[in-house]
XYZ file of C-alpha atoms in Angstrom:
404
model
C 0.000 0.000 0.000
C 2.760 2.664 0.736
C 5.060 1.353 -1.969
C 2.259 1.765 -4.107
C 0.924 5.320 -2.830
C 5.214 6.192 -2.978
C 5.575 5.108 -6.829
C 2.882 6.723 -8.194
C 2.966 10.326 -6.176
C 6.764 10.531 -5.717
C 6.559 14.534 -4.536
C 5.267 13.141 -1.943
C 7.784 9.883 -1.473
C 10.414 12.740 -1.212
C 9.129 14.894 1.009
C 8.205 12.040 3.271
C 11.600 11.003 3.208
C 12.788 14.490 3.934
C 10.536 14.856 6.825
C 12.259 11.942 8.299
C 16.106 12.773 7.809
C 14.837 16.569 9.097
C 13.385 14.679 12.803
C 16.177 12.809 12.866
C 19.044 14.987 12.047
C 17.376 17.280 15.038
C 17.105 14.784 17.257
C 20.605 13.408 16.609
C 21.832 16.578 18.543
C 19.632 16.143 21.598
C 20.987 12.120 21.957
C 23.173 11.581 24.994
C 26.764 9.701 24.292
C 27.738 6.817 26.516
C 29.638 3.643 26.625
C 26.991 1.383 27.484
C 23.191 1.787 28.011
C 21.618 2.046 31.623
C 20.435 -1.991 32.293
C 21.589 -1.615 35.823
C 19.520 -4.071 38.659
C 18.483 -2.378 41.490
C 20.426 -2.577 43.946
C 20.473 -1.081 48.445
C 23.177 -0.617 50.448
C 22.294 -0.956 54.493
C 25.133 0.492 56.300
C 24.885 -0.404 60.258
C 27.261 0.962 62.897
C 28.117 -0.774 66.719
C 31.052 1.637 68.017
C 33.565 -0.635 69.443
C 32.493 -4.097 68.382
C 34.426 -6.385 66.831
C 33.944 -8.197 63.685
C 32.483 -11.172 65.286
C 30.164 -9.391 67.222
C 28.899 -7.237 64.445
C 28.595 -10.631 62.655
C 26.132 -12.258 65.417
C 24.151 -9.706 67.091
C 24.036 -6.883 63.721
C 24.571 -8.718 60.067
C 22.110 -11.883 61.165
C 19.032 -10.564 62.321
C 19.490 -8.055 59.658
C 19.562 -10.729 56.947
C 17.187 -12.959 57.910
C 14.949 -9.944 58.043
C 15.960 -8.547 54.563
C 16.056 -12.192 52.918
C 12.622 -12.302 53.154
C 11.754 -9.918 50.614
C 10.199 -10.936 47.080
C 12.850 -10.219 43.874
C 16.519 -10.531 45.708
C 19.067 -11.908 43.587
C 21.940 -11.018 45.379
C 22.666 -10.881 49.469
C 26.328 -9.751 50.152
C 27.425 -8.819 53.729
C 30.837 -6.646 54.665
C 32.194 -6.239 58.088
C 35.021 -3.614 58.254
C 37.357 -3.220 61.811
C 35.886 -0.218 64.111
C 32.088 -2.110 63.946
C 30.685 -1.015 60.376
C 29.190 -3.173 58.703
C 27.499 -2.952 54.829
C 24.698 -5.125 53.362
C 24.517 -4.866 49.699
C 21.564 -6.012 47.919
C 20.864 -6.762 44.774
C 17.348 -7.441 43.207
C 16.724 -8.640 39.501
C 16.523 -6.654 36.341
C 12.724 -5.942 36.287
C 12.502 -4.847 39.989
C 11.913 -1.137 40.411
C 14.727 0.971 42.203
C 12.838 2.575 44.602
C 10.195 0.063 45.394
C 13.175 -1.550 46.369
C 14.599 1.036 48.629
C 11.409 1.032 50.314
C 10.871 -2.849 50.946
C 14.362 -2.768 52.294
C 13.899 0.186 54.996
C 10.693 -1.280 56.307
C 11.949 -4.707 56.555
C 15.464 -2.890 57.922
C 12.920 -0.716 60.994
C 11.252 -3.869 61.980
C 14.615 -5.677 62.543
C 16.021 -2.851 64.523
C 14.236 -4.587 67.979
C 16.515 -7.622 67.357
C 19.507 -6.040 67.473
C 21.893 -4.280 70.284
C 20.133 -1.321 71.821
C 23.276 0.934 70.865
C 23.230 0.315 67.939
C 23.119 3.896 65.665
C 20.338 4.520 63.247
C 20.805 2.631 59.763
C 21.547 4.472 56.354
C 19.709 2.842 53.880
C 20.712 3.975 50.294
C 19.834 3.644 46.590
C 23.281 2.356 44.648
C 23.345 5.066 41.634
C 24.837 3.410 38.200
C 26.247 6.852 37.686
C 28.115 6.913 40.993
C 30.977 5.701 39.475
C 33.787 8.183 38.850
C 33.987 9.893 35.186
C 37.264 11.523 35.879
C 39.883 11.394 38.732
C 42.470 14.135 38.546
C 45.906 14.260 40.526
C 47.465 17.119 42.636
C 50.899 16.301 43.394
C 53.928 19.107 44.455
C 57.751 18.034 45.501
C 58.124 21.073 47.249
C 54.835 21.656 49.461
C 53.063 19.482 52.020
C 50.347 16.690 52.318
C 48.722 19.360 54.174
C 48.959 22.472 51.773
C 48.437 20.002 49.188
C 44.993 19.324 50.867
C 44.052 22.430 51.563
C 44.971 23.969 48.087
C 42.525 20.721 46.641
C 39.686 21.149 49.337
C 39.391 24.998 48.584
C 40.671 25.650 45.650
C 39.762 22.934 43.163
C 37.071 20.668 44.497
C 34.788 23.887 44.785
C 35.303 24.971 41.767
C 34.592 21.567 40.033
C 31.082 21.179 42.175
C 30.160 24.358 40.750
C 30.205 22.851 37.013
C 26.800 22.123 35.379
C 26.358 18.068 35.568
C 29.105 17.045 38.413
C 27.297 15.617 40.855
C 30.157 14.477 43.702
C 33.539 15.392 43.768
C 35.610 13.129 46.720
C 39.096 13.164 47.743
C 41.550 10.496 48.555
C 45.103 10.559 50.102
C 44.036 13.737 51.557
C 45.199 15.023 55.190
C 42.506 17.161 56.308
C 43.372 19.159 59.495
C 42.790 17.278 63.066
C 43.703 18.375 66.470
C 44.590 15.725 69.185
C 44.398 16.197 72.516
C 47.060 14.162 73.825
C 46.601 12.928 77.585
C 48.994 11.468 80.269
C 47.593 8.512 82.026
C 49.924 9.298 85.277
C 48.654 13.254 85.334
C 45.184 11.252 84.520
C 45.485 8.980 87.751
C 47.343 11.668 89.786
C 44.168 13.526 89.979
C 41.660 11.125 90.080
C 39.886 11.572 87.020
C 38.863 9.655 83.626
C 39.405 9.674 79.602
C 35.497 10.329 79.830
C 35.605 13.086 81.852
C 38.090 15.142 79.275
C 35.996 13.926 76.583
C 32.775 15.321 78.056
C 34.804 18.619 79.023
C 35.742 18.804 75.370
C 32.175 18.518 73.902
C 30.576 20.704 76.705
C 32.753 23.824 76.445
C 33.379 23.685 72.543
C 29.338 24.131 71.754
C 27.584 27.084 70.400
C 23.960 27.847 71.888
C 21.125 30.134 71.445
C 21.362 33.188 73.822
C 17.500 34.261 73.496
C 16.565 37.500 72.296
C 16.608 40.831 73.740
C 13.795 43.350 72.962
C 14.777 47.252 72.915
C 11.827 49.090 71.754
C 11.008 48.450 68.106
C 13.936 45.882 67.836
C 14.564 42.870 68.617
C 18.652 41.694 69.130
C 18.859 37.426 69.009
C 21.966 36.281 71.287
C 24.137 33.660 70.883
C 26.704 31.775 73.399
C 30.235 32.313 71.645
C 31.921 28.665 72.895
C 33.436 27.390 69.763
C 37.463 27.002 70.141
C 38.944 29.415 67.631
C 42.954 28.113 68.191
C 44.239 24.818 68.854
C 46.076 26.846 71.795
C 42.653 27.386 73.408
C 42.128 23.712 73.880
C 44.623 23.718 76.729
C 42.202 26.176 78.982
C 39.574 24.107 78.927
C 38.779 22.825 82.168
C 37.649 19.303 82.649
C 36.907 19.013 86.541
C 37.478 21.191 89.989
C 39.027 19.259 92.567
C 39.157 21.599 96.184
C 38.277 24.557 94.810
C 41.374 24.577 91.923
C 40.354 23.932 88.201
C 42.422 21.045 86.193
C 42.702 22.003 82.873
C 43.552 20.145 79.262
C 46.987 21.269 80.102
C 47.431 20.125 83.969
C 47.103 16.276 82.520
C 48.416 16.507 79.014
C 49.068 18.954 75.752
C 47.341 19.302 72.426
C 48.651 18.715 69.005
C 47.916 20.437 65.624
C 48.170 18.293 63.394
C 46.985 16.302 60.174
C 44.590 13.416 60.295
C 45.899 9.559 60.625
C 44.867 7.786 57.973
C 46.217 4.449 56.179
C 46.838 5.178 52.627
C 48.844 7.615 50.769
C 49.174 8.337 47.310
C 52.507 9.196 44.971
C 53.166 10.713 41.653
C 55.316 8.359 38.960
C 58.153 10.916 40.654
C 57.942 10.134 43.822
C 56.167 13.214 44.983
C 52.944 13.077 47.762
C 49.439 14.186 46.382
C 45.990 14.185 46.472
C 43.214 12.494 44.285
C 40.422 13.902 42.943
C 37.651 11.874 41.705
C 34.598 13.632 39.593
C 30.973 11.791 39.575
C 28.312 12.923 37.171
C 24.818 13.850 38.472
C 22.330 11.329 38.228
C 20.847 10.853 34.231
C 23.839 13.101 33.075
C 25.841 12.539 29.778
C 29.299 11.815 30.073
C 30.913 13.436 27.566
C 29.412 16.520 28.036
C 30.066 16.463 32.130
C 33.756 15.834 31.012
C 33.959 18.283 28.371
C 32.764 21.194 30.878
C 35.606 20.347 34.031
C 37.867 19.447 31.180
C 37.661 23.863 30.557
C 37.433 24.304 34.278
C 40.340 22.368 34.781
C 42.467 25.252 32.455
C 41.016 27.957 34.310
C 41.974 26.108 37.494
C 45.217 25.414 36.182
C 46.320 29.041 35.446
C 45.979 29.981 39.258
C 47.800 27.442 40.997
C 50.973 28.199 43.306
C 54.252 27.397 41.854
C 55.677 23.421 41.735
C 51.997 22.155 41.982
C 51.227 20.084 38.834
C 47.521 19.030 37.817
C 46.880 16.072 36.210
C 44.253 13.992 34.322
C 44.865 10.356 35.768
C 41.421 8.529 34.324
C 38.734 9.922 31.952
C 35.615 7.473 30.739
C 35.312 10.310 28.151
C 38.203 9.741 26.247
C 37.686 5.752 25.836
C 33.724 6.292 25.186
C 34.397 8.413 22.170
C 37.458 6.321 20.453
C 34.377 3.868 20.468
C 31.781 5.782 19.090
C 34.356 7.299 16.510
C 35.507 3.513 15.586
C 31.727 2.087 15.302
C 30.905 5.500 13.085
C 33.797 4.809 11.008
C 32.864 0.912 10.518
C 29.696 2.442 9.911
C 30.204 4.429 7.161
C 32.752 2.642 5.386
C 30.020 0.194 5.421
C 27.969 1.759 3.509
C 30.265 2.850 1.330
C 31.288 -0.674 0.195
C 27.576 -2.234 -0.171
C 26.692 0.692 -2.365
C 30.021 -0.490 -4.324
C 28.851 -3.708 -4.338
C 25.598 -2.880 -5.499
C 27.306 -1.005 -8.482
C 29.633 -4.015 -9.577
C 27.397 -6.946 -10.059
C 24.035 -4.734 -11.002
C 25.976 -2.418 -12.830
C 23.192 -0.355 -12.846
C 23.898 3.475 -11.545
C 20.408 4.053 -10.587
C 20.204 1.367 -8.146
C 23.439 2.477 -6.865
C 21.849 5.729 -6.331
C 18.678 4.465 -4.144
C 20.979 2.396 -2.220
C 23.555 5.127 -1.309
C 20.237 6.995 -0.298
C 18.443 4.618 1.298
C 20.826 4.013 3.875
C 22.104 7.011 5.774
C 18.230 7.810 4.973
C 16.865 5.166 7.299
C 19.828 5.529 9.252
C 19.066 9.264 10.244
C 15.190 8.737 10.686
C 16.104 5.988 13.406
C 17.497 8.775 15.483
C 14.253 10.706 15.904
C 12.991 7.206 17.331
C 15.959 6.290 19.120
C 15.451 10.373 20.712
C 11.569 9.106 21.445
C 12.773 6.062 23.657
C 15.461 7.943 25.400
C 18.225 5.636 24.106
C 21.676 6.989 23.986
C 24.452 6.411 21.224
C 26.267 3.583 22.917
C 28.205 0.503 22.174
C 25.098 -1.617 21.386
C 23.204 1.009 18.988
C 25.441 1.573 17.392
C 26.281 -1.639 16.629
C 22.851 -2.287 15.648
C 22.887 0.546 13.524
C 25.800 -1.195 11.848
C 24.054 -4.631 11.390
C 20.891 -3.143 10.284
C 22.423 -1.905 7.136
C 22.674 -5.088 5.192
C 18.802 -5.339 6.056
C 18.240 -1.472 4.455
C 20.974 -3.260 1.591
C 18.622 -6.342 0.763
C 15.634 -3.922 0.789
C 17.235 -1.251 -1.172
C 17.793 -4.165 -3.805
C-alpha cells in the first residue's frame, strides 16, 4: 500500500523522506553519548554501625538478624554482607533486572525498621541507600607538588579545586583520597590522669561541653529585637589547653594540667605518589544522576584550564582517568565501521548490477533510514552507545537487501 501510494505520487515519497532525515538529524543533537546503556539491577546498600564491636560481634548480634529480616523480601538476587574493623558493617543487595529501584529502597527500609528490635540497643540509626549506576567516577584528577606538604596540598585541593569543580553544570560528587585534612589531638597522660583522680570520659565530656555554640534568646529594645548567641566554639588549637575538665578543692584542672594538644593532620592508612615520587591528592569527579558523560567531562575538562592558570608554583595538575576519552574512540571507531560500510555495499551494489540508478537508491536509502532511526531512538530515550550503534551497523545489510 505505501510502496504503491510512494511510486505513483513521488513529490510526496520525497518529502516524506525528507521529513524523516529533518526529525532525525534534530534529534541526533539532543541524543546523549555513553559507553553502554543504563540496564543496571536495582540494587540497596544498608550500612549499620556498633562503636567498638568487633567483627564477630557485628557478625552475630548486627549482620544476622538483619539478613534474615531482609532475605525475606520478594525479587533478591543477590545478598552480600561486609564487616570492616571499628564495627561497620554494609549489606549490599541486589534485586533482579525488572525490579523497580525505589520500590526496592522502600521494601528494604521497612523490613530494615522492623529488625532494629533484634539487634543491640546501641546500635546507631541505619543508612539505607539507593546504589546510583552513575556513581561511578567519570574523571579522577591528581594534585601532586615536591616542594609543598600533604597538608597544603589538601588544603589547596579542598578549597581551591574541588569547589570549583562542584560548581560545574552536571558534576554531581567530587571526593578526595590521600588527603590530610586538618585534626587536632588532645594528647593525655595517664599518670597526670590517675594523679588527679579523674577519667578519659571526663576530658571527653569537658571537650564537647565547652566547645558548643547555643542560642542566647533574644533581647527586645523598643522596636527591635537583638537574638543572642553563646560564643563557645574554640577558635585556636592553643585554646584547647584552657579548657577545664573538673574542679578538685576549689582549683580547676585544665587540658593542660594532665596533658598537651597537638595540631596536626589526620591519621589515615593510605597515601598516594606521583610516577616521581612526589605526595598528592586524588580527585575523583561523579556525574549527576541521568547526566551525559561526555558533556560532564567536556565542561571540568575547561574548568580544569582555568583552574590550572591559578595554581601556586611546583603544583602540577593532572588527568589520571577519563571514561570520556575511551567512550568516544568507540563511538568514533563504530561511526567509522559504519560508514565505510555503507560505502562498500553501495560499491557492491554497483559491480554486479551495474546499474547506476540502483546504486543511487541504495547510497540513499541508507544514511536515509539511518538518520530517521534517530528521531525514534530520541523518542525512547536511548543513547548512542556501544550496542546502537552496533545495531545501527548490522541493520544496514537489512536497508541493503531492501534497497535491492
Amino acid at each position: 500500500m505505501l510502496s504503491e501510494l510512494c511510486v505513483r505520487r513521488p513529490v510526496f515519497a520525497t518529502m516524506l523522506v525528507m521529513s524523516l532525515v529533518v526529525l532525525g538529524i534534530f534529534s541526533f543533537r539532543d541524543l546523549g553519548v555513553d559507553l553502554f546503556p543504563r540496564a543496571d539491577p536495582a540494587t540497596v546498600n544498608v550500612t549499620l554501625r556498633l562503636p567498638g564491636a568487633s567483627p564477630d560481634e557485628m557478625t552475630s548480634a548486627v549482620i544476622l538478624p538483619m539478613e534474615n529480616a531482609i532475605s525475606g523480601i520478594a525479587g533478591i538476587d543477590q545478598l552480600n554482607a561486609n564487616v570492616s574493623v571499628g564495627g561497620t558493617a554494609t549489606i549490599t543487595v541486589r534485586f533482579l533486572l525488572e525490579r523497580d529501584l525505589d520500590d526496592a529502597a522502600n521494601s528494604v527500609r521497612e523490613k530494615v525498621s522492623g529488625a532494629m528490635k533484634n539487634v543491640p540497643p546501641e546500635v546507631l540509626p541505619p543508612v539505607i541507600q539507593k546504589a546510583d549506576p552513575d556513581a561511578d567516577p567519570i574523571m579522577s584528577i591528581f594534585l601532586a607538588s615536591k616542594s609543598m606538604s600533604l597538608r597544603t596540598l589538601t588544603e589547596i585541593a579542598d578549597k581551591q579545586i574541588k569547589r570549583d569543580l562542584e560548581s560545574v553544570d552536571g558534576v554531581g560528587d567530587v571526593t578526595m583520597s590521600g588527603d590530610r585534612p586538618r585534626e587536632i589531638h588532645i594528647v593525655v597522660d595517664t599518670e597526670k590522669l590517675n594523679a588527679h583522680g579523674l577519667s578519659i570520659d571526663q576530658v571527653r565530656d569537658a571537650i564537647q561541653k565547652e566547645n558548643v555554640e547555643i542560642p542566647g534568646g533574644t533581647i527586645e529594645q523598643g522596636k527591635w529585637e537583638v537574638g543572642l548567641r553563646t560564643l563557645g566554639r574554640v577558635d585556636a588549637a592553643d585554646q584547647f589547653k584552657d579548657i577545664i575538665v573538673a574542679t578538685i578543692n576549689g582549683t580547676p584542672v585544665r587540658i593542660a594540667d594532665v596533658g598537651h594538644v597537638e595540631d596536626t593532620t589526620q591519621r589515615v592508612l593510605t597515601s598516594l605518589f606521583a610516577e616521581d615520587g612526589s605526595p598528592g591528592v586524588q580527585l575523583d569527579i561523579r556525574r549527576a544522576s541521568g547526566e551525559n558523560t561526555i558533556r560532564v567531562s567536556t565542561a571540568v575538562k575547561a574548568k580544569l584550564a582555568t583552574i590550572r592558570q591559578n595554581l601556586p608554583q611546583g603544583v602540577t595538575l593532572t588527568t589520571n582517568t577519563d571514561d570520556s576519552r575511551f567512550i568516544l574512540a568507540s563511538i568514533d571507531s563504530l561511526e567509522e565501521h559504519l560508514l565505510w560500510g555503507s560505502l562498500l555495499a553501495a560499491a557492491v551494489v554497483m559491480f554486479f548490477i551495474r546499474n547506476f540508478r540502483a546504486v543511487i537508491i541504495s547510497a540513499l536509502a541508507i544514511p536515509a533510514s539511518i538518520i530517521a532511526t534517530f528521531t525514534l531512538m530520541r523518542g525512547m530515550d536511548f543513547t548512542l552507545n556501544n550496542m546502537t550503534l552496533l545495531g545501527l551497523t548490522l541493520a544496514v545489510g537489512i536497508v541493503i537487501d531492501d534497497a535491492i
